[in-house]
């Protein structure tokens, strides 16, 4: 199956699964997901599934990337902080909607590979940092939106302080034995939230590797 046909099939799947934003669908079709994964599994790049990228990490399922992007951009954020660069795929998608995307990765090999891909794709509005994502990026705060790409036990005060008032924070959060996609809105320095169903992400870890 050709890459073009594979991409078309993926977009049809996303539509059937409830993704309605045409701009999100258009960007998801345009971005070459196959360059974010090893060549040996590149034929699976346009399947609606998570794929391994090394270091016990994965590139997220396209449906989850589309859903999280759709939720975030509904608030028209100009500056986004991403905690967990991973493959860089989610950051690239977000970079098509925001003025600036700041992304943090704790695993050096993934950080370096994502930066290489950003350069290949000629994307200049993504700013990368090799660091522990639990600390955020306070010197660049505040952010209109913050997105976690790994499951957190809680949202720390240090992260919530980096969110602008009326900003949105989207994170998979561990609730008992489940992970829930939770959308927080910051109002008067308090976080209120709404849940968007169960998800399955790698856990958010401390420290650099």
Short mmCIF file of C-alpha atoms in Angstrom, two decimals:
data_model
loop_
_atom_site.label_atom_id
_atom_site.label_comp_id
_atom_site.label_asym_id
_atom_site.label_seq_id
_atom_site.Cartn_x
_atom_site.Cartn_y
_atom_site.Cartn_z
CA UNK A 1 0.00 0.00 0.00
CA UNK A 2 1.37 3.41 -0.92
CA UNK A 3 2.13 6.01 1.71
CA UNK A 4 -0.57 8.27 0.24
CA UNK A 5 -3.18 5.52 0.43
CA UNK A 6 -2.07 4.63 3.96
CA UNK A 7 -2.42 8.25 5.05
CA UNK A 8 -5.90 8.50 3.51
CA UNK A 9 -6.96 5.37 5.36
CA UNK A 10 -5.62 6.75 8.64
CA UNK A 11 -7.57 9.99 8.20
CA UNK A 12 -10.76 8.03 7.48
CA UNK A 13 -10.18 6.03 10.66
CA UNK A 14 -9.70 9.22 12.70
CA UNK A 15 -12.96 10.63 11.30
CA UNK A 16 -14.81 7.42 12.16
CA UNK A 17 -13.38 7.56 15.70
CA UNK A 18 -14.80 11.06 16.25
CA UNK A 19 -12.12 13.55 15.17
CA UNK A 20 -14.04 16.46 13.65
CA UNK A 21 -11.53 19.31 13.27
CA UNK A 22 -10.65 19.47 9.57
CA UNK A 23 -7.41 21.37 10.21
CA UNK A 24 -6.23 18.65 12.59
CA UNK A 25 -7.08 15.98 10.01
CA UNK A 26 -5.30 17.94 7.29
CA UNK A 27 -2.13 18.34 9.37
CA UNK A 28 -2.18 14.69 10.47
CA UNK A 29 -2.29 13.66 6.83
CA UNK A 30 0.52 16.03 5.84
CA UNK A 31 3.07 15.12 8.52
CA UNK A 32 5.24 12.11 7.53
CA UNK A 33 4.76 9.89 10.59
CA UNK A 34 7.06 7.24 9.11
CA UNK A 35 10.18 9.35 9.72
CA UNK A 36 9.53 9.27 13.48
CA UNK A 37 9.90 5.48 13.70
CA UNK A 38 12.58 2.96 12.80
CA UNK A 39 12.68 2.06 9.12
CA UNK A 40 12.04 -1.59 9.99
CA UNK A 41 8.50 -0.73 11.16
CA UNK A 42 7.85 2.27 8.90
CA UNK A 43 5.25 0.24 6.99
CA UNK A 44 3.11 0.43 10.16
CA UNK A 45 3.52 4.19 10.58
CA UNK A 46 0.03 5.03 9.32
CA UNK A 47 -1.75 2.35 11.32
CA UNK A 48 -3.82 3.71 14.20
CA UNK A 49 -1.51 2.23 16.81
CA UNK A 50 1.31 3.20 19.15
CA UNK A 51 4.75 2.04 17.99
CA UNK A 52 8.08 1.54 19.83
CA UNK A 53 10.76 4.22 19.46
CA UNK A 54 13.38 2.73 21.79
CA UNK A 55 14.25 3.36 25.45
CA UNK A 56 10.95 1.67 26.44
CA UNK A 57 9.02 4.58 24.92
CA UNK A 58 6.42 4.76 22.16
CA UNK A 59 5.09 7.15 19.55
CA UNK A 60 1.47 7.69 20.58
CA UNK A 61 -1.49 6.26 18.72
CA UNK A 62 -2.57 8.78 16.02
CA UNK A 63 -6.10 8.91 17.47
CA UNK A 64 -4.75 10.08 20.83
CA UNK A 65 -2.49 12.67 19.16
CA UNK A 66 -5.45 13.96 17.15
CA UNK A 67 -7.78 14.01 20.17
CA UNK A 68 -5.30 15.84 22.40
CA UNK A 69 -4.49 18.31 19.64
CA UNK A 70 -8.18 18.94 18.97
CA UNK A 71 -8.80 19.64 22.66
CA UNK A 72 -5.78 21.94 23.03
CA UNK A 73 -6.22 24.06 19.93
CA UNK A 74 -9.87 24.77 20.73
CA UNK A 75 -8.41 27.29 23.20
CA UNK A 76 -6.17 28.89 20.52
CA UNK A 77 -2.92 28.70 22.54
CA UNK A 78 0.03 30.68 21.23
CA UNK A 79 2.67 29.17 23.53
CA UNK A 80 2.56 25.47 24.43
CA UNK A 81 4.73 23.47 26.84
CA UNK A 82 5.02 19.75 26.13
CA UNK A 83 6.28 17.48 28.90
CA UNK A 84 7.77 14.45 27.18
CA UNK A 85 9.04 15.02 23.64
CA UNK A 86 9.33 11.32 22.86
CA UNK A 87 9.53 10.89 19.09
CA UNK A 88 8.70 14.57 18.51
CA UNK A 89 5.53 13.73 16.55
CA UNK A 90 3.07 15.44 18.90
CA UNK A 91 5.28 18.55 19.06
CA UNK A 92 5.38 18.76 15.26
CA UNK A 93 1.59 18.50 15.05
CA UNK A 94 1.17 21.23 17.67
CA UNK A 95 3.76 23.44 15.96
CA UNK A 96 1.36 23.81 13.03
CA UNK A 97 -1.18 25.54 15.29
CA UNK A 98 0.88 27.47 17.88
CA UNK A 99 3.40 30.27 17.56
CA UNK A 100 5.87 28.45 19.82
CA UNK A 101 6.12 24.93 21.23
CA UNK A 102 8.52 24.31 24.11
CA UNK A 103 9.22 20.60 24.61
CA UNK A 104 11.17 18.74 27.29
CA UNK A 105 12.62 15.23 27.12
CA UNK A 106 14.46 13.35 29.89
CA UNK A 107 16.06 10.71 27.61
CA UNK A 108 19.06 12.13 25.73
CA UNK A 109 18.85 9.82 22.71
CA UNK A 110 15.19 10.68 22.13
CA UNK A 111 15.85 14.40 22.63
CA UNK A 112 18.65 14.36 20.07
CA UNK A 113 16.69 12.31 17.52
CA UNK A 114 13.63 14.57 17.81
CA UNK A 115 15.80 17.65 17.26
CA UNK A 116 17.24 16.01 14.15
CA UNK A 117 13.74 15.39 12.79
CA UNK A 118 12.63 18.96 13.53
CA UNK A 119 15.58 20.11 11.43
CA UNK A 120 14.76 17.71 8.57
CA UNK A 121 11.18 19.00 8.54
CA UNK A 122 12.44 22.60 8.58
CA UNK A 123 10.42 23.48 11.67
CA UNK A 124 11.73 26.51 13.53
CA UNK A 125 9.09 27.20 16.18
CA UNK A 126 9.87 24.18 18.38
CA UNK A 127 12.29 24.77 21.27
CA UNK A 128 13.76 21.61 22.81
CA UNK A 129 15.27 21.02 26.22
CA UNK A 130 17.01 17.95 27.65
CA UNK A 131 15.74 17.95 31.22
CA UNK A 132 13.44 16.38 33.80
CA UNK A 133 9.96 17.33 32.60
CA UNK A 134 8.62 17.34 36.15
CA UNK A 135 10.31 20.72 36.59
CA UNK A 136 8.69 22.27 33.54
CA UNK A 137 10.45 25.24 31.94
CA UNK A 138 9.93 28.07 34.45
CA UNK A 139 12.19 30.58 32.68
CA UNK A 140 9.88 30.42 29.63
CA UNK A 141 6.59 30.58 31.58
CA UNK A 142 3.79 31.34 31.46
CA UNK A 143 2.26 29.01 28.86
CA UNK A 144 -1.21 29.18 27.32
CA UNK A 145 -1.30 25.39 27.26
CA UNK A 146 0.64 22.51 28.81
CA UNK A 147 0.44 18.94 27.53
CA UNK A 148 1.78 15.78 29.17
CA UNK A 149 2.64 12.85 26.91
CA UNK A 150 3.24 10.47 29.83
CA UNK A 151 0.92 9.50 32.67
CA UNK A 152 1.30 11.60 35.82
CA UNK A 153 0.23 10.66 39.34
CA UNK A 154 -0.54 14.29 40.10
CA UNK A 155 -0.08 17.73 38.55
CA UNK A 156 2.56 19.46 40.64
CA UNK A 157 2.19 23.00 41.92
CA UNK A 158 5.40 23.97 40.11
CA UNK A 159 3.81 22.97 36.79
CA UNK A 160 0.44 24.60 37.46
CA UNK A 161 2.23 27.84 38.34
CA UNK A 162 3.72 27.84 34.82
CA UNK A 163 0.25 27.82 33.25
CA UNK A 164 -1.22 31.22 32.38
CA UNK A 165 -4.56 32.15 33.92
CA UNK A 166 -7.34 30.84 31.64
CA UNK A 167 -4.78 28.39 30.26
CA UNK A 168 -5.48 24.71 29.61
CA UNK A 169 -3.47 21.71 30.79
CA UNK A 170 -4.03 18.30 29.24
CA UNK A 171 -2.62 15.18 30.87
CA UNK A 172 -3.15 11.46 31.26
CA UNK A 173 -3.57 11.10 35.02
CA UNK A 174 -3.35 7.93 37.09
CA UNK A 175 -6.63 7.38 38.96
CA UNK A 176 -6.53 4.13 40.88
CA UNK A 177 -5.56 1.40 38.42
CA UNK A 178 -6.69 3.46 35.41
CA UNK A 179 -5.32 6.34 33.38
CA UNK A 180 -7.77 9.14 32.56
CA UNK A 181 -7.24 11.90 29.99
CA UNK A 182 -7.93 14.99 32.08
CA UNK A 183 -8.35 18.55 30.82
CA UNK A 184 -7.64 21.24 33.40
CA UNK A 185 -8.60 24.89 33.07
CA UNK A 186 -6.84 27.44 35.26
CA UNK A 187 -9.22 30.02 36.73
CA UNK A 188 -8.13 32.46 39.44
CA UNK A 189 -5.05 30.32 40.14
CA UNK A 190 -7.15 27.20 40.66
CA UNK A 191 -7.40 24.15 38.40
CA UNK A 192 -10.81 22.80 37.49
CA UNK A 193 -11.06 19.73 35.30
CA UNK A 194 -13.15 17.59 33.01
CA UNK A 195 -12.34 13.99 32.05
CA UNK A 196 -12.20 12.58 28.52
CA UNK A 197 -12.11 8.83 29.06
CA UNK A 198 -9.52 6.15 29.65
CA UNK A 199 -6.12 6.18 27.93
CA UNK A 200 -2.90 4.19 28.05
CA UNK A 201 0.43 6.03 28.26
CA UNK A 202 3.92 5.23 29.49
CA UNK A 203 4.46 6.55 33.04
CA UNK A 204 5.99 9.95 33.76
CA UNK A 205 9.38 9.33 35.38
CA UNK A 206 11.80 11.49 37.33
CA UNK A 207 15.37 12.43 36.44
CA UNK A 208 17.39 12.44 33.23
CA UNK A 209 18.67 9.40 31.35
#
